[in-house]
């Protein structure tokens, strides 16, 4: 049952009221909590990567001493002589009866081989007032490449490419002749066709220039649009004939 509500000036509002206690429900605890804690303890040390799991404690008599971390020279053995600093054995002394070979002659001119030949300086030019030098060989001021034996000749890779193009063209022409479907236009026919297209374009252009400036009717607009379409198509055909040297047409 809900409490009664009194107006603010009522006497009943002066009666002290006990605060209502809010009872919280019990906290949720999973039934798998003990098993998870046990599994976590078992695998807790399995992922350690900072050194071994168990370390041997240092002995008390192996305390850190002064200058113990500095590099120490190797210990001297007793069998090595005190004045000997090298560990390699020296060659034996030449015997008394070991005479050198005499009478050996050579054809080499020792005086000529020992003469120092002065090195010829490379040709250079000074191109700044501060004395900056530049070699003439790669400067472009002297002819270098025109002195080569193969200067002005077609390179080998271009010859191979031209030969491959020529063979491919011959094979294509042979294939077209066998099929008898396409016909190749000769140079005279191409030139005549190109001149005819240009003449036709000039006629249409002359007619287009004579159109009135004011296109106020549908017939005038349609006529102008048709002329522009024909001229653009003729321009495409002319560029096509000028771009390609070999043109095939159906053999009807």
Short mmCIF file of C-alpha atoms in Angstrom, two decimals:
data_model
loop_
_atom_site.label_atom_id
_atom_site.label_comp_id
_atom_site.label_asym_id
_atom_site.label_seq_id
_atom_site.Cartn_x
_atom_site.Cartn_y
_atom_site.Cartn_z
CA UNK A 1 0.00 0.00 0.00
CA UNK A 2 1.40 3.38 -0.97
CA UNK A 3 2.02 6.05 1.63
CA UNK A 4 -0.47 8.85 2.12
CA UNK A 5 0.46 12.23 0.65
CA UNK A 6 -0.34 15.26 2.80
CA UNK A 7 -0.30 18.90 1.83
CA UNK A 8 2.77 20.97 2.82
CA UNK A 9 0.98 22.74 5.69
CA UNK A 10 -0.11 19.44 7.29
CA UNK A 11 1.11 18.53 10.80
CA UNK A 12 1.79 15.00 9.75
CA UNK A 13 4.77 16.14 7.72
CA UNK A 14 6.60 17.05 10.95
CA UNK A 15 6.66 13.43 12.09
CA UNK A 16 10.18 12.00 11.48
CA UNK A 17 10.23 9.09 9.09
CA UNK A 18 12.61 6.17 9.01
CA UNK A 19 14.64 5.94 5.79
CA UNK A 20 13.79 3.02 3.60
CA UNK A 21 16.53 0.43 3.33
CA UNK A 22 17.39 -0.58 -0.22
CA UNK A 23 18.15 -4.25 -0.33
CA UNK A 24 20.60 -5.16 -3.11
CA UNK A 25 20.34 -8.56 -4.76
CA UNK A 26 23.22 -10.93 -4.07
CA UNK A 27 26.23 -10.51 -6.41
CA UNK A 28 26.43 -13.00 -9.24
CA UNK A 29 29.19 -15.56 -8.83
CA UNK A 30 29.79 -18.06 -11.61
CA UNK A 31 29.86 -21.70 -10.73
CA UNK A 32 32.96 -22.11 -12.93
CA UNK A 33 35.00 -19.56 -10.92
CA UNK A 34 37.02 -22.10 -8.90
CA UNK A 35 37.90 -24.09 -12.03
CA UNK A 36 39.03 -20.94 -13.87
CA UNK A 37 41.22 -19.81 -10.96
CA UNK A 38 42.83 -23.23 -10.76
CA UNK A 39 43.53 -23.30 -14.52
CA UNK A 40 44.99 -19.80 -14.38
CA UNK A 41 47.38 -20.80 -11.60
CA UNK A 42 48.50 -23.89 -13.49
CA UNK A 43 49.36 -21.95 -16.67
CA UNK A 44 50.59 -18.74 -15.05
CA UNK A 45 54.30 -19.47 -15.44
CA UNK A 46 54.04 -21.11 -18.85
CA UNK A 47 54.48 -17.83 -20.82
CA UNK A 48 57.58 -16.48 -19.15
CA UNK A 49 60.13 -15.28 -21.70
CA UNK A 50 62.57 -13.29 -19.54
CA UNK A 51 65.20 -15.94 -18.92
CA UNK A 52 64.92 -19.36 -17.31
CA UNK A 53 62.25 -20.04 -14.72
CA UNK A 54 64.67 -21.05 -11.99
CA UNK A 55 67.97 -19.28 -11.45
CA UNK A 56 70.87 -20.42 -9.36
CA UNK A 57 71.67 -17.99 -6.61
CA UNK A 58 75.26 -16.71 -6.61
CA UNK A 59 77.59 -18.08 -4.00
CA UNK A 60 78.61 -15.69 -1.18
CA UNK A 61 82.30 -16.11 -1.98
CA UNK A 62 81.77 -14.92 -5.60
CA UNK A 63 81.04 -11.32 -4.78
CA UNK A 64 81.76 -8.55 -7.27
CA UNK A 65 85.34 -7.37 -7.13
CA UNK A 66 87.00 -4.22 -8.33
CA UNK A 67 88.18 -4.24 -12.01
CA UNK A 68 86.71 -7.70 -12.47
CA UNK A 69 84.69 -6.59 -15.54
CA UNK A 70 87.69 -5.14 -17.38
CA UNK A 71 89.38 -7.24 -20.09
CA UNK A 72 92.39 -9.11 -18.78
CA UNK A 73 95.51 -9.98 -20.84
CA UNK A 74 96.14 -13.65 -21.54
CA UNK A 75 98.18 -15.51 -19.01
CA UNK A 76 101.80 -16.13 -19.94
CA UNK A 77 102.90 -19.72 -20.13
CA UNK A 78 106.19 -20.80 -18.63
CA UNK A 79 107.60 -22.54 -21.76
CA UNK A 80 107.61 -19.33 -23.87
CA UNK A 81 110.71 -17.18 -23.68
CA UNK A 82 110.24 -13.85 -21.95
CA UNK A 83 111.57 -11.79 -24.88
CA UNK A 84 109.50 -13.65 -27.51
CA UNK A 85 106.24 -11.86 -28.34
CA UNK A 86 105.26 -13.90 -31.41
CA UNK A 87 103.78 -17.37 -31.26
CA UNK A 88 104.77 -18.28 -34.86
CA UNK A 89 108.02 -20.14 -35.43
CA UNK A 90 110.72 -18.41 -37.44
CA UNK A 91 112.20 -20.08 -40.53
CA UNK A 92 115.36 -22.07 -39.93
CA UNK A 93 118.75 -20.42 -40.37
CA UNK A 94 120.44 -21.02 -43.71
CA UNK A 95 123.09 -23.70 -43.55
CA UNK A 96 126.74 -22.79 -44.01
CA UNK A 97 127.25 -25.01 -47.05
CA UNK A 98 124.05 -23.77 -48.77
CA UNK A 99 125.50 -21.65 -51.59
CA UNK A 100 123.17 -19.48 -53.76
CA UNK A 101 122.66 -20.29 -57.44
CA UNK A 102 125.08 -18.46 -59.70
CA UNK A 103 125.11 -17.73 -63.42
CA UNK A 104 121.35 -17.17 -63.87
CA UNK A 105 120.66 -14.65 -66.63
CA UNK A 106 117.48 -12.87 -67.66
CA UNK A 107 116.46 -11.02 -70.81
CA UNK A 108 114.44 -8.43 -68.93
CA UNK A 109 115.87 -4.93 -68.93
CA UNK A 110 115.84 -4.01 -65.28
CA UNK A 111 116.74 -0.40 -65.93
CA UNK A 112 113.89 0.04 -68.43
CA UNK A 113 111.30 -1.56 -66.13
CA UNK A 114 112.28 0.56 -63.18
CA UNK A 115 112.01 3.86 -65.07
CA UNK A 116 108.92 5.80 -64.00
CA UNK A 117 106.75 6.81 -66.94
CA UNK A 118 104.89 10.05 -66.28
CA UNK A 119 101.12 9.72 -66.48
CA UNK A 120 99.49 11.75 -69.21
CA UNK A 121 96.87 14.09 -67.74
CA UNK A 122 93.32 13.89 -68.99
CA UNK A 123 92.07 16.73 -71.16
CA UNK A 124 89.90 19.11 -69.16
CA UNK A 125 88.57 22.63 -69.32
CA UNK A 126 87.98 25.27 -66.66
CA UNK A 127 84.46 26.68 -66.91
CA UNK A 128 84.29 28.96 -63.85
CA UNK A 129 86.40 31.76 -62.50
CA UNK A 130 87.04 29.76 -59.31
CA UNK A 131 88.87 27.04 -61.22
CA UNK A 132 86.21 24.33 -61.55
CA UNK A 133 87.43 21.68 -63.98
CA UNK A 134 85.40 19.46 -66.26
CA UNK A 135 86.68 16.55 -68.33
CA UNK A 136 86.40 17.16 -72.04
CA UNK A 137 85.54 13.55 -72.83
CA UNK A 138 82.03 13.67 -71.37
CA UNK A 139 81.45 17.43 -71.60
CA UNK A 140 80.05 17.44 -75.15
CA UNK A 141 82.58 20.03 -76.33
CA UNK A 142 84.64 17.56 -78.33
CA UNK A 143 83.42 14.99 -80.89
CA UNK A 144 83.32 11.58 -79.23
CA UNK A 145 80.51 9.45 -80.62
CA UNK A 146 80.99 10.44 -84.27
CA UNK A 147 84.45 8.86 -84.12
CA UNK A 148 83.03 5.42 -83.45
CA UNK A 149 83.16 2.79 -86.17
CA UNK A 150 79.43 2.09 -86.01
CA UNK A 151 78.37 5.75 -85.97
CA UNK A 152 75.38 6.44 -88.23
CA UNK A 153 74.49 2.77 -88.69
CA UNK A 154 71.19 1.22 -87.73
CA UNK A 155 71.49 -0.63 -84.39
CA UNK A 156 71.17 -4.38 -84.32
CA UNK A 157 67.97 -4.41 -82.25
CA UNK A 158 66.26 -2.11 -84.81
CA UNK A 159 67.32 -4.41 -87.64
CA UNK A 160 65.84 -7.39 -85.84
CA UNK A 161 62.59 -5.53 -85.16
CA UNK A 162 62.27 -4.37 -88.77
CA UNK A 163 62.95 -7.88 -90.00
CA UNK A 164 60.29 -9.30 -87.67
CA UNK A 165 57.77 -6.68 -88.86
CA UNK A 166 58.55 -7.46 -92.50
CA UNK A 167 58.08 -11.21 -91.96
CA UNK A 168 54.81 -10.65 -90.10
CA UNK A 169 53.54 -8.43 -92.92
CA UNK A 170 54.47 -10.99 -95.57
CA UNK A 171 52.73 -13.77 -93.65
CA UNK A 172 49.60 -11.64 -93.26
CA UNK A 173 49.54 -10.77 -96.96
CA UNK A 174 49.95 -14.43 -97.88
CA UNK A 175 47.10 -15.39 -95.53
CA UNK A 176 44.82 -12.69 -97.01
CA UNK A 177 45.56 -13.85 -100.56
CA UNK A 178 44.73 -17.44 -99.67
CA UNK A 179 41.43 -16.51 -98.02
CA UNK A 180 40.39 -14.21 -100.91
CA UNK A 181 38.14 -12.22 -98.58
CA UNK A 182 40.00 -8.92 -98.27
CA UNK A 183 41.57 -6.74 -100.93
CA UNK A 184 44.46 -4.36 -100.36
CA UNK A 185 44.12 -0.85 -101.71
CA UNK A 186 46.98 0.32 -103.88
CA UNK A 187 48.72 3.64 -103.36
CA UNK A 188 46.90 5.22 -106.31
CA UNK A 189 43.51 4.09 -105.00
CA UNK A 190 44.28 5.38 -101.51
CA UNK A 191 45.40 8.74 -102.89
CA UNK A 192 42.29 9.04 -105.08
CA UNK A 193 40.01 8.12 -102.16
CA UNK A 194 41.75 10.64 -99.88
CA UNK A 195 41.41 13.43 -102.46
CA UNK A 196 37.72 12.59 -102.92
CA UNK A 197 37.10 12.74 -99.17
CA UNK A 198 38.86 16.09 -98.89
CA UNK A 199 36.89 17.47 -101.85
CA UNK A 200 33.63 16.32 -100.28
CA UNK A 201 34.62 17.93 -96.96
CA UNK A 202 35.34 21.23 -98.76
CA UNK A 203 31.90 21.19 -100.36
CA UNK A 204 30.19 20.53 -97.02
CA UNK A 205 32.29 23.20 -95.34
CA UNK A 206 31.37 25.72 -98.03
CA UNK A 207 27.71 24.88 -97.53
CA UNK A 208 28.11 25.12 -93.74
CA UNK A 209 29.66 28.58 -94.06
CA UNK A 210 26.65 29.74 -96.04
CA UNK A 211 24.13 28.86 -93.32
CA UNK A 212 22.21 31.77 -91.77
CA UNK A 213 23.36 33.03 -88.40
CA UNK A 214 19.88 32.79 -86.91
CA UNK A 215 18.56 29.23 -86.70
CA UNK A 216 15.04 29.93 -85.54
CA UNK A 217 13.26 26.98 -87.15
CA UNK A 218 13.56 23.23 -86.65
CA UNK A 219 14.45 22.62 -90.30
CA UNK A 220 17.45 25.00 -90.07
CA UNK A 221 18.65 23.35 -86.84
CA UNK A 222 18.33 19.85 -88.32
CA UNK A 223 20.16 20.88 -91.48
CA UNK A 224 23.01 22.38 -89.46
CA UNK A 225 23.28 19.29 -87.23
CA UNK A 226 23.36 16.96 -90.26
CA UNK A 227 26.15 18.99 -91.88
CA UNK A 228 28.21 18.93 -88.67
CA UNK A 229 27.81 15.14 -88.36
CA UNK A 230 28.83 14.56 -91.98
CA UNK A 231 31.89 16.83 -91.61
CA UNK A 232 33.03 15.10 -88.39
CA UNK A 233 32.66 11.68 -90.03
CA UNK A 234 34.67 12.83 -93.07
CA UNK A 235 37.41 14.19 -90.76
CA UNK A 236 37.65 10.77 -89.07
CA UNK A 237 37.90 9.01 -92.43
CA UNK A 238 40.58 11.41 -93.67
CA UNK A 239 42.68 10.93 -90.51
CA UNK A 240 42.26 7.15 -90.88
CA UNK A 241 43.57 7.18 -94.47
CA UNK A 242 46.46 9.46 -93.56
CA UNK A 243 47.48 7.40 -90.55
CA UNK A 244 47.69 3.90 -92.09
CA UNK A 245 49.67 2.97 -95.18
CA UNK A 246 48.08 -0.46 -95.72
CA UNK A 247 44.29 -0.62 -95.93
CA UNK A 248 42.13 -3.64 -96.72
CA UNK A 249 38.56 -3.60 -98.01
CA UNK A 250 36.07 -6.47 -98.52
CA UNK A 251 36.55 -8.25 -101.81
CA UNK A 252 33.00 -8.17 -103.18
#
